Coordinates of C-alpha atoms in Angstrom, one line a residue:
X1 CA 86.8 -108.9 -86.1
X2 CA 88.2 -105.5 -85.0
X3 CA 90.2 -103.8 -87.4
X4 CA 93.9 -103.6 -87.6
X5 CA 95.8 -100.6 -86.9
X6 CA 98.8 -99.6 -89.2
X7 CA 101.9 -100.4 -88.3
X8 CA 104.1 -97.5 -88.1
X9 CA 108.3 -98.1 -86.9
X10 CA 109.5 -94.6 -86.0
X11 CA 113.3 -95.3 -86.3
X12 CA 116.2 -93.4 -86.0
X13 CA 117.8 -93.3 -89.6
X14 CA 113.8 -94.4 -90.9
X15 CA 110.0 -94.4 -90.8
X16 CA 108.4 -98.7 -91.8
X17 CA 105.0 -98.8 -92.2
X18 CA 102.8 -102.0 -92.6
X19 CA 99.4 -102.2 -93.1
X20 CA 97.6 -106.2 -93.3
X21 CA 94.4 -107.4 -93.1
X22 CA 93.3 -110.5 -91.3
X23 CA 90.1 -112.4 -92.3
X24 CA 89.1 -116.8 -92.1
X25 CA 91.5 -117.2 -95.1
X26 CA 94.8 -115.9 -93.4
X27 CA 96.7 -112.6 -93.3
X28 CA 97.5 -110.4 -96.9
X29 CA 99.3 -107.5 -97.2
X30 CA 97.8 -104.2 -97.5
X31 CA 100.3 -101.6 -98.1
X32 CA 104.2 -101.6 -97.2
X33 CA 107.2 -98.6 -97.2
X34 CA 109.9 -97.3 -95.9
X35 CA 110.7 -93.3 -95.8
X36 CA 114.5 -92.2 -94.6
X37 CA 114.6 -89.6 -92.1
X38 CA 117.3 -86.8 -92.4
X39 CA 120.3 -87.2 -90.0
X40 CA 120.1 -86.5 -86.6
X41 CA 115.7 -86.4 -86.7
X42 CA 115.8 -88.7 -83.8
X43 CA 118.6 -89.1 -81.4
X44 CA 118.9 -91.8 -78.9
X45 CA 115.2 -92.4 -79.3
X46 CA 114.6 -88.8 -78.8
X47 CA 112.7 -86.7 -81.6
X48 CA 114.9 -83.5 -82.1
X49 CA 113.4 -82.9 -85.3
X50 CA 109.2 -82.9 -85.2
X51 CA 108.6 -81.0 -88.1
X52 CA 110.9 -83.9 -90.2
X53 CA 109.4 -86.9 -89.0
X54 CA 106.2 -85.5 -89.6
X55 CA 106.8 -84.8 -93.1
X56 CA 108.6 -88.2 -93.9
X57 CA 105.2 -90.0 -92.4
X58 CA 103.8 -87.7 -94.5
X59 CA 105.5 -88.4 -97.6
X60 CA 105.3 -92.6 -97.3
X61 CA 101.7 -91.8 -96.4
X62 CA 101.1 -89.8 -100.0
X63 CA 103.8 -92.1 -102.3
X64 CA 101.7 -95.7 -101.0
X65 CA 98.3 -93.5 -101.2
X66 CA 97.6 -95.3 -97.7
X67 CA 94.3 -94.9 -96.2
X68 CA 93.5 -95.6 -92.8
X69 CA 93.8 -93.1 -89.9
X70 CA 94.7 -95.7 -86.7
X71 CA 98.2 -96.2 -85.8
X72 CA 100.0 -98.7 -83.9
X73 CA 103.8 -97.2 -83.0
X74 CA 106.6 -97.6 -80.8
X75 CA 108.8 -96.2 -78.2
X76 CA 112.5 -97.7 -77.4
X77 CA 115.5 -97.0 -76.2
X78 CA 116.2 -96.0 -72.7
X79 CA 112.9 -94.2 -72.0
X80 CA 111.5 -98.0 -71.6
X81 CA 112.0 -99.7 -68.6
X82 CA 110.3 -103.6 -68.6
X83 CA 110.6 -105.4 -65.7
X84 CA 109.1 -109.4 -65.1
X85 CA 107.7 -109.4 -61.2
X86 CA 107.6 -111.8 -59.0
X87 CA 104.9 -110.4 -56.2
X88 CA 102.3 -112.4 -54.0
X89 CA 99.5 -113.7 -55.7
X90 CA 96.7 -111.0 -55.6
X91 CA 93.8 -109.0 -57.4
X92 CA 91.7 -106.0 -57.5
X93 CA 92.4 -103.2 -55.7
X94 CA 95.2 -104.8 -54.2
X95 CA 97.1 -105.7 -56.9
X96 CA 96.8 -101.8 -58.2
X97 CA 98.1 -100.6 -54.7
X98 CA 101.0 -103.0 -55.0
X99 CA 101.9 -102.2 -59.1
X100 CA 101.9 -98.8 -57.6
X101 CA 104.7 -99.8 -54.9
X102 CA 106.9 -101.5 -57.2
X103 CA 106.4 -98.6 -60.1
X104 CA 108.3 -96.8 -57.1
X105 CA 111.1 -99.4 -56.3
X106 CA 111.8 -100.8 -59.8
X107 CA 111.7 -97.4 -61.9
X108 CA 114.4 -94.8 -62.3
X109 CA 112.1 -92.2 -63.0
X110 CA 109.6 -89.6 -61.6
X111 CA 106.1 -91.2 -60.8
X112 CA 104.7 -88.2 -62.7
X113 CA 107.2 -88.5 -65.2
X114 CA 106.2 -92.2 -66.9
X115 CA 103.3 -93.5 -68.3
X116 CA 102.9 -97.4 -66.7
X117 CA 101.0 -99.9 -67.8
X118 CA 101.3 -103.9 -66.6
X119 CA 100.1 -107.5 -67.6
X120 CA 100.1 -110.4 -64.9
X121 CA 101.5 -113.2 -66.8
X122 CA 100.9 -115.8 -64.7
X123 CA 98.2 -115.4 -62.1
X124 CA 99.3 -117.8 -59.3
X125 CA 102.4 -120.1 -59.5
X126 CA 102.7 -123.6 -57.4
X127 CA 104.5 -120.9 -54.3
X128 CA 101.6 -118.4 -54.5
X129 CA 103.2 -115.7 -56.7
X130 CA 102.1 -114.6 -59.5
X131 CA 104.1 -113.1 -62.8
X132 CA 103.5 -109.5 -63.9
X133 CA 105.6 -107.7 -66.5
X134 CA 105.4 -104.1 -65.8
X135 CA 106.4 -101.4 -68.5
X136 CA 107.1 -97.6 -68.3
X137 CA 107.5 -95.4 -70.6
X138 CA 108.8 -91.3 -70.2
X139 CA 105.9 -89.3 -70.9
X140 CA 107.5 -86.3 -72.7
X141 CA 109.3 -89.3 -75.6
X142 CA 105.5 -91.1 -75.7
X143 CA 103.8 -87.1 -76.3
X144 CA 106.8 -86.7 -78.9
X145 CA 105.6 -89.9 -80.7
X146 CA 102.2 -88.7 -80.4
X147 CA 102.1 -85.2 -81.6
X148 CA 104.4 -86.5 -85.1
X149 CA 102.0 -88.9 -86.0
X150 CA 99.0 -86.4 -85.2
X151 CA 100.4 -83.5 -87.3
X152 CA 100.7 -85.8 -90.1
X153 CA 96.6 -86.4 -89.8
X154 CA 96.4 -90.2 -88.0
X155 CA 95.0 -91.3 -84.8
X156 CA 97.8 -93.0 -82.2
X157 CA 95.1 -95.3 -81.0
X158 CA 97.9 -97.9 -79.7
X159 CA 101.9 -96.9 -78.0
X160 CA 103.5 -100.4 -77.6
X161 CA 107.0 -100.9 -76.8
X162 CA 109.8 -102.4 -79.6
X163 CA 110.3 -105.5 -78.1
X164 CA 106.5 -106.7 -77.8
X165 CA 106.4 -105.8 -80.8
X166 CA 109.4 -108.0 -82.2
X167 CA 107.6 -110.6 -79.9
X168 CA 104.7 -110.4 -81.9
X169 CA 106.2 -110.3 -85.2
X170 CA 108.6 -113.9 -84.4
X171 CA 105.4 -115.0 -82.8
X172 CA 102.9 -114.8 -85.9
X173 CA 105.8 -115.8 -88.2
X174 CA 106.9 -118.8 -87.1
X175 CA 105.4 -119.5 -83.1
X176 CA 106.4 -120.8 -80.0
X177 CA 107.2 -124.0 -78.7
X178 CA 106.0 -124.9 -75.1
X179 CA 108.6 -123.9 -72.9
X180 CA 110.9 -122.7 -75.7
X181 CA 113.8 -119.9 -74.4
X182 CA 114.7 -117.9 -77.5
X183 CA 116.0 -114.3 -78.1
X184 CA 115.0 -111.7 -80.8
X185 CA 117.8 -108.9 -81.6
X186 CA 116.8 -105.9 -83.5
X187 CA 119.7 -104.1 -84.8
X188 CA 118.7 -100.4 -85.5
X189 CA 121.0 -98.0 -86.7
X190 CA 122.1 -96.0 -83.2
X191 CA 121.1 -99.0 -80.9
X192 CA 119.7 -102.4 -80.7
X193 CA 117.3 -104.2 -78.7
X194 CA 117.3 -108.0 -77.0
X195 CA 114.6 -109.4 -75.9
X196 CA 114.1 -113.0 -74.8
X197 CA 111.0 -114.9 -74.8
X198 CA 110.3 -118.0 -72.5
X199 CA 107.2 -119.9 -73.3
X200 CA 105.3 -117.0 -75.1
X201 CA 106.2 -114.7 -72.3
X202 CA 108.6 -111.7 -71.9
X203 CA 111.4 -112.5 -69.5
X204 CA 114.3 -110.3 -70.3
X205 CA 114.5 -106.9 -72.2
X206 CA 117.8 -104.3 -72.6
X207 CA 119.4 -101.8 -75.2
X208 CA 122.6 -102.1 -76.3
X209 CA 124.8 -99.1 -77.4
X210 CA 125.8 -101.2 -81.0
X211 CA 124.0 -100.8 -84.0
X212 CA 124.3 -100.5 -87.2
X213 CA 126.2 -96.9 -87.5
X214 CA 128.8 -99.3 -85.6
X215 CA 129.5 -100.8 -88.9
X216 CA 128.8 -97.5 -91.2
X217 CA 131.3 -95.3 -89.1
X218 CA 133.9 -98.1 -89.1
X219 CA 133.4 -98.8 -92.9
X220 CA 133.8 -94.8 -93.3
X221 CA 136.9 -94.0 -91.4
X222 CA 139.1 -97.0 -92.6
X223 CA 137.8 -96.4 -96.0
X224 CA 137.5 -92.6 -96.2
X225 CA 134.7 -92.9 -98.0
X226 CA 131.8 -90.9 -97.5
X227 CA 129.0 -91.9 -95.1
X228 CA 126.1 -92.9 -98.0
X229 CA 129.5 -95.0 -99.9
X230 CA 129.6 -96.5 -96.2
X231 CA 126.1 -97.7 -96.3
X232 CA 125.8 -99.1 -99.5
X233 CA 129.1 -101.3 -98.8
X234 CA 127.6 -102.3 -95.8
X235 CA 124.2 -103.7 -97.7
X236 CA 126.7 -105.2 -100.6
X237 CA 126.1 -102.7 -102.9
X238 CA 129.7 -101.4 -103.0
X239 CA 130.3 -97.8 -104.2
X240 CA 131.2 -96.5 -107.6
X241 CA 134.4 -95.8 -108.5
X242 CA 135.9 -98.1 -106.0
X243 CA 139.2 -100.0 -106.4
X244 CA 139.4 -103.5 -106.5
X245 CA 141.0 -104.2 -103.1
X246 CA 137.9 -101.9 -101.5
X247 CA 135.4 -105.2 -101.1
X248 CA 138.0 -107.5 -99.8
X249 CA 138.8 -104.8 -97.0
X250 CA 135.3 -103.7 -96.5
X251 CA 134.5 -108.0 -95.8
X252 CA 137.3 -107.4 -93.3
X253 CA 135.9 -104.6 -91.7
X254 CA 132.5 -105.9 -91.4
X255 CA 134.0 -109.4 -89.7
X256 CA 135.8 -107.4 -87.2
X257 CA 132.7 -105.5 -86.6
X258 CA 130.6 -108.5 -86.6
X259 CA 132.8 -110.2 -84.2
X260 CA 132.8 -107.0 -81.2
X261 CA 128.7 -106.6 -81.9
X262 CA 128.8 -110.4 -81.4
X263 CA 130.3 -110.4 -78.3
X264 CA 128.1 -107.4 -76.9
X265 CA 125.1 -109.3 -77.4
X266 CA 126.8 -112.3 -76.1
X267 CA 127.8 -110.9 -72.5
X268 CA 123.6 -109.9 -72.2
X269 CA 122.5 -113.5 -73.1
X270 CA 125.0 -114.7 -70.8
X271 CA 123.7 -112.2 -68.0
X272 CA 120.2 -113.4 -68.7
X273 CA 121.1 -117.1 -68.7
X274 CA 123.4 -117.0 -65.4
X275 CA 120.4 -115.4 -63.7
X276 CA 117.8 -117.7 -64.8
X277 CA 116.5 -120.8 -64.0
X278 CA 116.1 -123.8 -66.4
X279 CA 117.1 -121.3 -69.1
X280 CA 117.6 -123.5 -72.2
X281 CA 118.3 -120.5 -74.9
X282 CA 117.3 -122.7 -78.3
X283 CA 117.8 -119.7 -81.1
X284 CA 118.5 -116.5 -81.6
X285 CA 116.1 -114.3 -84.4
X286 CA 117.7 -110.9 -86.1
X287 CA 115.7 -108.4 -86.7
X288 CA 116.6 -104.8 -88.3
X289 CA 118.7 -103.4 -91.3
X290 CA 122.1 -104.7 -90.3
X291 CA 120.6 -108.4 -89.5
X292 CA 121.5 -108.4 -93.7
X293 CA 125.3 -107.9 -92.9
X294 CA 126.2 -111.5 -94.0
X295 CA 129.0 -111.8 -91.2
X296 CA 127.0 -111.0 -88.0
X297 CA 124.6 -113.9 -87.8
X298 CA 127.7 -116.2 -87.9
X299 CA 129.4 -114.3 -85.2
X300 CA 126.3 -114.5 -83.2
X301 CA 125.7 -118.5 -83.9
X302 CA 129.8 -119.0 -83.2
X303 CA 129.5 -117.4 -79.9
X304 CA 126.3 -118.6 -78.8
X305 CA 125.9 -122.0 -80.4
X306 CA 122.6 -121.8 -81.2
X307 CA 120.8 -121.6 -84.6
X308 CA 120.5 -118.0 -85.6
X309 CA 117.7 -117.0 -88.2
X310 CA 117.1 -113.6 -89.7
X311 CA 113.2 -113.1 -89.2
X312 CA 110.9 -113.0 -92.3
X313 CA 107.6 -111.6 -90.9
X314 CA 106.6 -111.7 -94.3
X315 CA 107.2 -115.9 -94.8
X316 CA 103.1 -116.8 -93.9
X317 CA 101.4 -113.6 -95.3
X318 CA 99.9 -113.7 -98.9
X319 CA 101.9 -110.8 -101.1
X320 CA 99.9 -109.9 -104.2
X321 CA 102.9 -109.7 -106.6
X322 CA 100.8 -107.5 -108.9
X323 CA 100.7 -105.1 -106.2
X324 CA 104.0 -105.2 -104.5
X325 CA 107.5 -105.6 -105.5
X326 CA 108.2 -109.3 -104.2
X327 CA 112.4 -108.9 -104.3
X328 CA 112.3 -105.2 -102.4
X329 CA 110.1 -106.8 -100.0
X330 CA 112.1 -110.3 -98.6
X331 CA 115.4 -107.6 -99.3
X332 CA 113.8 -105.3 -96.6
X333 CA 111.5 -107.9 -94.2
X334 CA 114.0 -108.0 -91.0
X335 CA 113.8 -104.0 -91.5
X336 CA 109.7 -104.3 -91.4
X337 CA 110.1 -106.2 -88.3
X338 CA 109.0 -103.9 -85.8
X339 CA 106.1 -102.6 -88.1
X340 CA 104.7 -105.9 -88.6
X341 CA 104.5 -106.4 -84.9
X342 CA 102.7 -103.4 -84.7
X343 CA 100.7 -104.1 -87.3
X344 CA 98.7 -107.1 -85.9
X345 CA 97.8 -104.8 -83.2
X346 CA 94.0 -103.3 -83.1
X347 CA 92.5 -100.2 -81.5
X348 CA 91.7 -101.1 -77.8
X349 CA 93.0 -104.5 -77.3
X350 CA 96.4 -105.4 -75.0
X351 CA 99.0 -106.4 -76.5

């Protein structure tokens, strides 16, 4: 069995790593942290700030005293374009000539700008189509990603995309049904991510502008607090110092929020769904940091009457509670999310 790479989640506001180990008796954690990043590291999936990301890989690497030098990371945000293809059915050399072609007509980029890569889904449908999803990715964000996790002394042996990688995590959690429609959200703090799944397969992908510095800078201004009093009343930690009628307008805040983050996500599912056929959308996963904001999954379950469950990759690995810190890690699985995905990828396989 090839080994796993680690899991690293390069996120705006912080760096999740997860490290597992499969073998014939099931899937055990190895090692498991999160490291902030300074404000303004990463912007819009951009890396402004090399030198910081660097050191805060570094840092995690050094407090867990990880070892392992293969990494499997992530690019988002609107560098990543997936697209699900509907072409005649072909192979070979054909079928690279024609990728080629639609690179060209479904792409908003540069040919020499973007790395591509591409997976036929379905090889030959009933018409004599086949399905291929098609991904690509700017070069100079994937070389950014690259050169971080190089200068702080691993080996980028995979790049995947977020919302494979949130595929794989729901996937290995908790499975698929046979022609089962759900969607996975991952709320990050300066954007979030849908992607919906139709039997095992990747059918829809897009990037919303809300996420959860939507709820901090709201929580901020009508609180005039300052930004880390923000955060901890978004998690429920409240602030010190704070008067009694804070909590009961911070609930309000985060409801209001809630209910406009809500609808955002709604309007995409409904865009997906009205341009679909035989789309049954049967739940809705959360993902991310702000998945924890106790309002939003009822918002989301209101408006799209469906069950909504905030994803524990965690729920069907074996934790050594010796080891690891059991609360801290079910308080912080949606946040490990992403890691987890990448973390059940190994060196040279495909997604």
């Amino acid at each position: 069995m090839a080994r796993q790479c680690i899991g690293l989640d390069i996120g705006s506001s912080s760096v999740k790593l997860v490290q597992i180990k499969k073998s014939r008796r099931g899937t055990s954690l190895q090692n498991f942290g999160i490291e902030p990043l300074p404000p303004e590291a990463i912007v819009e999936g951009t890396i402004v700030d090399q030198e910081a990301v660097s050191n805060a890989i570094l840092g995690l690497k050094k407090r867990i005293s990880l070892k392992g030098k293969d990494i499997a990371m992530a690019v988002s945000g609107n560098s990543v374009i997936i697209r699900r293809l509907h072409i005649p059915a072909m192979e070979g050399a054909a079928l690279a000539e024609q990728m080629e072609w639609e690179v060209r007509q479904n792409i908003p980029f540069a040919r020499d700008e973007v790395i591509v890569d591409w997976e036929v889904l379905v090889e030959r449908t009933p018409d004599e189509q086949m399905e291929v999803c098609l991904v690509a990715a700017k070069k100079e964000i994937v070389e950014q990603y690259v050169s971080v996790v190089s200068a702080a002394g691993f080996n980028p042996a995979v790049v995947d995309t977020d919302a494979f990688a949130m595929q794989n995590a729901v996937e290995t959690s908790v499975g698929f049904s046979p022609n089962e429609t759900v969607a996975v959200i991952n709320i990050g703090s300066q954007f979030s991510t849908i992607a919906i799944i139709h039997n095992g397969n990747p059918v829809f992908h897009r990037n919303l502008s809300a996420g959860g510095n939507t709820y901090t800078e709201a929580i901020r201004h009508r609180l005039a607090v300052s930004r880390e009093g923000a955060e901890a009343y978004k998690v429920g930690s409240g602030a010190p110092g704070a008067a009694e009628v804070v909590p009961q307008e911070v609930h309000r805040v985060l409801a209001q929020i809630s209910e406009q983050v809500s609808a955002e996500f709604q309007r995409t599912i409904d865009f997906f769904v009205n341009d679909a056929v035989d789309a049954n959308l049967t739940k809705v996963y959360l993902t991310g940091g702000s998945a924890l904001v106790p309002q939003l999954p009822r918002a989301i379950q209101d408006r799209s009457r469906v069950p909504v469950e905030i994803l524990d990759p965690f729920a069907s690995v074996t934790v050594d509670a010796r080891r690891f810190d059991v609360d801290y890690l079910r308080a912080n699985a949606p946040v490990a999310a992403v890691a987890f995905g990448l973390a059940l990828r190994a060196p040279g396989d495909h997604r």
